[in-house]
Amino acid sequence: MTTDLIKKEVAIEFIIDGKACKIGAMAKGSGMIHPNMATMLCFITTDVSITPQMLQKALTLSVEESFNMVSVDGDTSTNDMASIMASGLAGNPLIAAEGEDFSTFVAALDYVNHQLAKMIAADGEGATKLIIVEVKGAFDKESAKAISKSVATSNLCKTAMFGADANWGRVLCAIGYAPAKVDVTKVDLAFQSCVGKVEVCKKGAGIYFDEVMAKKILSEKEITVDIKLGDGEASAIAYGCDLTYDYVKINGDYRT
Amino acid sequence: MTTDLIKKEVAIEFIIDGKACKIGAMAKGSGMIHPNMATMLCFITTDVSITPQMLQKALTLSVEESFNMVSVDGDTSTNDMASIMASGLAGNPLIAAEGEDFSTFVAALDYVNHQLAKMIAADGEGATKLIIVEVKGAFDKESAKAISKSVATSNLCKTAMFGADANWGRVLCAIGYAPAKVDVTKVDLAFQSCVGKVEVCKKGAGIYFDEVMAKKILSEKEITVDIKLGDGEASAIAYGCDLTYDYVKINGDYRT
């Protein structure tokens, strides 16, 4: 049994030392727990020539910022998995240490994993939209991650997104209770989607904004919650989705 | 604007040194955030004779185990408050230090606050039932609290309770990812309500149970999730509620 609704596949080509290299990947997962089977699974293949140690290092680096920043419902699964296999057939010089080639590979892998992470969040159980929480100007990386995850996981923010309401108070609240270093009097907040951007909060206080436009922006399928802190230089992105009637149906009414 | 549906009031009488003492209290709150006004408020009055220092100490002790163990939606409010006032009119000898009289007073206060905490959780936004998560045998107090809160806050446990499904896998999962010291191979789990009790898990593994009976138990208005760990002597109780269509409606559709 799976509640996945869309296929989650990505394939890209990139160049290392003049050689065309490829990464292909597929993933499944839409709720964090299905007690009868595995939940999130991701299989990545590449033809890059790379040592097992550097391959593991690249995967660990990339997963930390992509899959580990996805939250469908805040419930950590018992059995998530991301695996990677490299055949070496691309013919690039073996990547055996950090350097330009390794960085190129990690950048390509990051692209693939972030795309899949977005697909997983967008296809979250009952979700009608993808919520990308982008934090900039944080005191440090830990704070940036904690804040972006806190907003992406907040049930009150998630229901507001479902209702297409620019409820900046709930976002500020989730920023405030995140286990992070943050000065809430320096927070700028905007909501953005393909139809536009609306600033709703400056220096931690609400400002006048066009509610009709805000509603239009938040009615799209992919929303960015744009959080600018004034605490430092660190940034992070978390991927989430809205909390809907169908989430309750899938997880509460699933046996009737 | 408030989403409270029931009045939350408690009054009790108790004896200190032969003198009848009283505590009366009222509270409001059903979601953790309403940006337009305060959220949880609690006003407690008593006629006990007690110094301000000991009164504050009693309140702090009691709040930690009662109101601070309530979760409606995991979203910490920006402005909860519990206040207490003592007139001294009961005529008991002034309580100015710890001892038997102080303990009697704290026990009475605990009773009042736990009753109110239960009422708040039961009247949680959209809730159809009160979920009492009782943890015993934990390694230490912090672990007991973290585990009980983790289960009470889990969206997947909350939707399962809404669906009256004895989904022990979700409970074990929330125990497992709690920031706590726990050996999941020692967990016994049962669900209980006024119509009976059903054991669903022994030593971390599911056991055969009567699903019809389990459904009946979980269809009641007050459910106890009875978690027995094998790690130590500490215990804790958290108060929560189920996650329902109406929670989504109240928090997602509130402006339409």
Short mmCIF file of C-alpha atoms in Angstrom, two decimals, chain A residues 8-117:
data_model
loop_
_atom_site.label_atom_id
_atom_site.label_comp_id
_atom_site.label_asym_id
_atom_site.label_seq_id
_atom_site.Cartn_x
_atom_site.Cartn_y
_atom_site.Cartn_z
CA LYS A 8 9.17 10.93 -8.45
CA GLU A 9 12.02 10.63 -10.92
CA VAL A 10 14.88 12.92 -11.94
CA ALA A 11 17.70 12.48 -14.43
CA ILE A 12 20.43 14.97 -15.29
CA GLU A 13 23.65 15.17 -17.24
CA PHE A 14 26.69 17.23 -16.25
CA ILE A 15 30.34 17.52 -17.29
CA ILE A 16 33.44 16.54 -15.30
CA ASP A 17 36.76 17.04 -17.02
CA GLY A 18 35.10 17.02 -20.41
CA LYS A 19 33.22 13.80 -19.75
CA ALA A 20 29.44 13.71 -19.78
CA CYS A 21 28.27 12.20 -16.47
CA LYS A 22 24.74 11.28 -15.49
CA ILE A 23 22.67 10.91 -12.36
CA GLY A 24 19.31 9.19 -12.35
CA ALA A 25 17.16 8.84 -9.27
CA MET A 26 13.73 7.77 -8.16
CA ALA A 27 11.99 8.08 -4.82
CA LYS A 28 8.76 7.12 -3.13
CA GLY A 29 7.09 8.45 0.01
CA SER A 30 4.25 10.77 0.92
CA GLY A 31 3.58 10.19 4.61
CA MET A 32 6.32 9.55 7.09
CA ILE A 33 4.80 6.34 8.42
CA HIS A 34 3.06 3.37 6.87
CA PRO A 35 3.50 0.65 9.44
CA ASN A 36 2.99 -2.10 6.86
CA MET A 37 5.89 -1.19 4.64
CA ALA A 38 8.79 1.16 4.09
CA THR A 39 8.09 4.86 3.79
CA MET A 40 10.51 7.10 1.99
CA LEU A 41 12.82 5.24 -0.36
CA CYS A 42 15.27 6.82 -2.76
CA PHE A 43 17.51 5.06 -5.24
CA ILE A 44 20.14 7.10 -7.04
CA THR A 45 22.45 5.83 -9.76
CA THR A 46 25.30 7.56 -11.53
CA ASP A 47 27.97 6.64 -14.00
CA VAL A 48 30.53 8.90 -12.37
CA SER A 49 33.89 7.39 -11.48
CA ILE A 50 34.29 7.99 -7.74
CA THR A 51 35.65 6.12 -4.75
CA PRO A 52 33.11 4.57 -2.34
CA GLN A 53 34.34 6.89 0.43
CA MET A 54 33.80 10.04 -1.61
CA LEU A 55 30.47 8.75 -2.90
CA GLN A 56 29.27 8.22 0.68
CA LYS A 57 30.55 11.65 1.65
CA ALA A 58 28.70 13.30 -1.25
CA LEU A 59 25.47 11.49 -0.39
CA THR A 60 25.67 12.39 3.30
CA LEU A 61 26.36 16.04 2.50
CA SER A 62 23.48 16.23 0.06
CA VAL A 63 20.88 14.28 2.05
CA GLU A 64 21.39 16.53 5.07
CA GLU A 65 20.19 19.57 3.11
CA SER A 66 17.54 17.89 0.96
CA PHE A 67 15.65 14.82 2.25
CA ASN A 68 16.41 15.66 5.86
CA MET A 69 14.71 19.02 5.36
CA VAL A 70 11.40 17.51 4.24
CA SER A 71 8.47 17.33 6.62
CA VAL A 72 5.08 16.01 5.63
CA ASP A 73 3.67 15.69 9.12
CA GLY A 74 6.46 16.00 11.64
CA ASP A 75 6.43 12.28 12.26
CA THR A 76 9.88 10.85 11.68
CA SER A 77 9.67 7.54 9.93
CA THR A 78 11.19 4.37 11.31
CA ASN A 79 12.59 3.35 7.96
CA ASP A 80 13.63 6.01 5.48
CA MET A 81 16.40 5.22 3.06
CA ALA A 82 18.45 6.92 0.37
CA SER A 83 20.98 4.78 -1.50
CA ILE A 84 23.42 5.63 -4.26
CA MET A 85 25.37 3.45 -6.70
CA ALA A 86 28.10 4.57 -9.08
CA SER A 87 29.27 2.50 -12.05
CA GLY A 88 32.26 4.60 -13.09
CA LEU A 89 31.36 4.19 -16.77
CA ALA A 90 31.38 7.94 -17.48
CA GLY A 91 35.16 7.74 -17.80
CA ASN A 92 35.99 10.85 -15.79
CA PRO A 93 39.20 10.77 -13.75
CA LEU A 94 38.43 8.88 -10.53
CA ILE A 95 37.20 11.27 -7.84
CA ALA A 96 39.19 10.23 -4.78
CA ALA A 97 39.35 13.47 -2.79
CA GLU A 98 37.65 16.83 -2.41
CA GLY A 99 38.26 19.34 -5.16
CA GLU A 100 36.64 20.82 -8.20
CA ASP A 101 35.37 17.50 -9.61
CA PHE A 102 33.90 16.45 -6.28
CA SER A 103 32.19 19.83 -5.94
CA THR A 104 30.70 19.50 -9.41
CA PHE A 105 29.37 16.07 -8.54
CA VAL A 106 27.92 17.23 -5.21
CA ALA A 107 26.23 20.17 -6.94
CA ALA A 108 24.65 17.80 -9.47
CA LEU A 109 23.59 15.41 -6.71
CA ASP A 110 22.17 18.33 -4.71
CA TYR A 111 20.06 19.35 -7.68
CA VAL A 112 18.65 15.83 -8.05
CA ASN A 113 17.96 15.38 -4.34
CA HIS A 114 16.35 18.79 -3.89
CA GLN A 115 14.08 18.10 -6.86
CA LEU A 116 13.04 14.77 -5.32
CA ALA A 117 12.63 16.32 -1.87
#
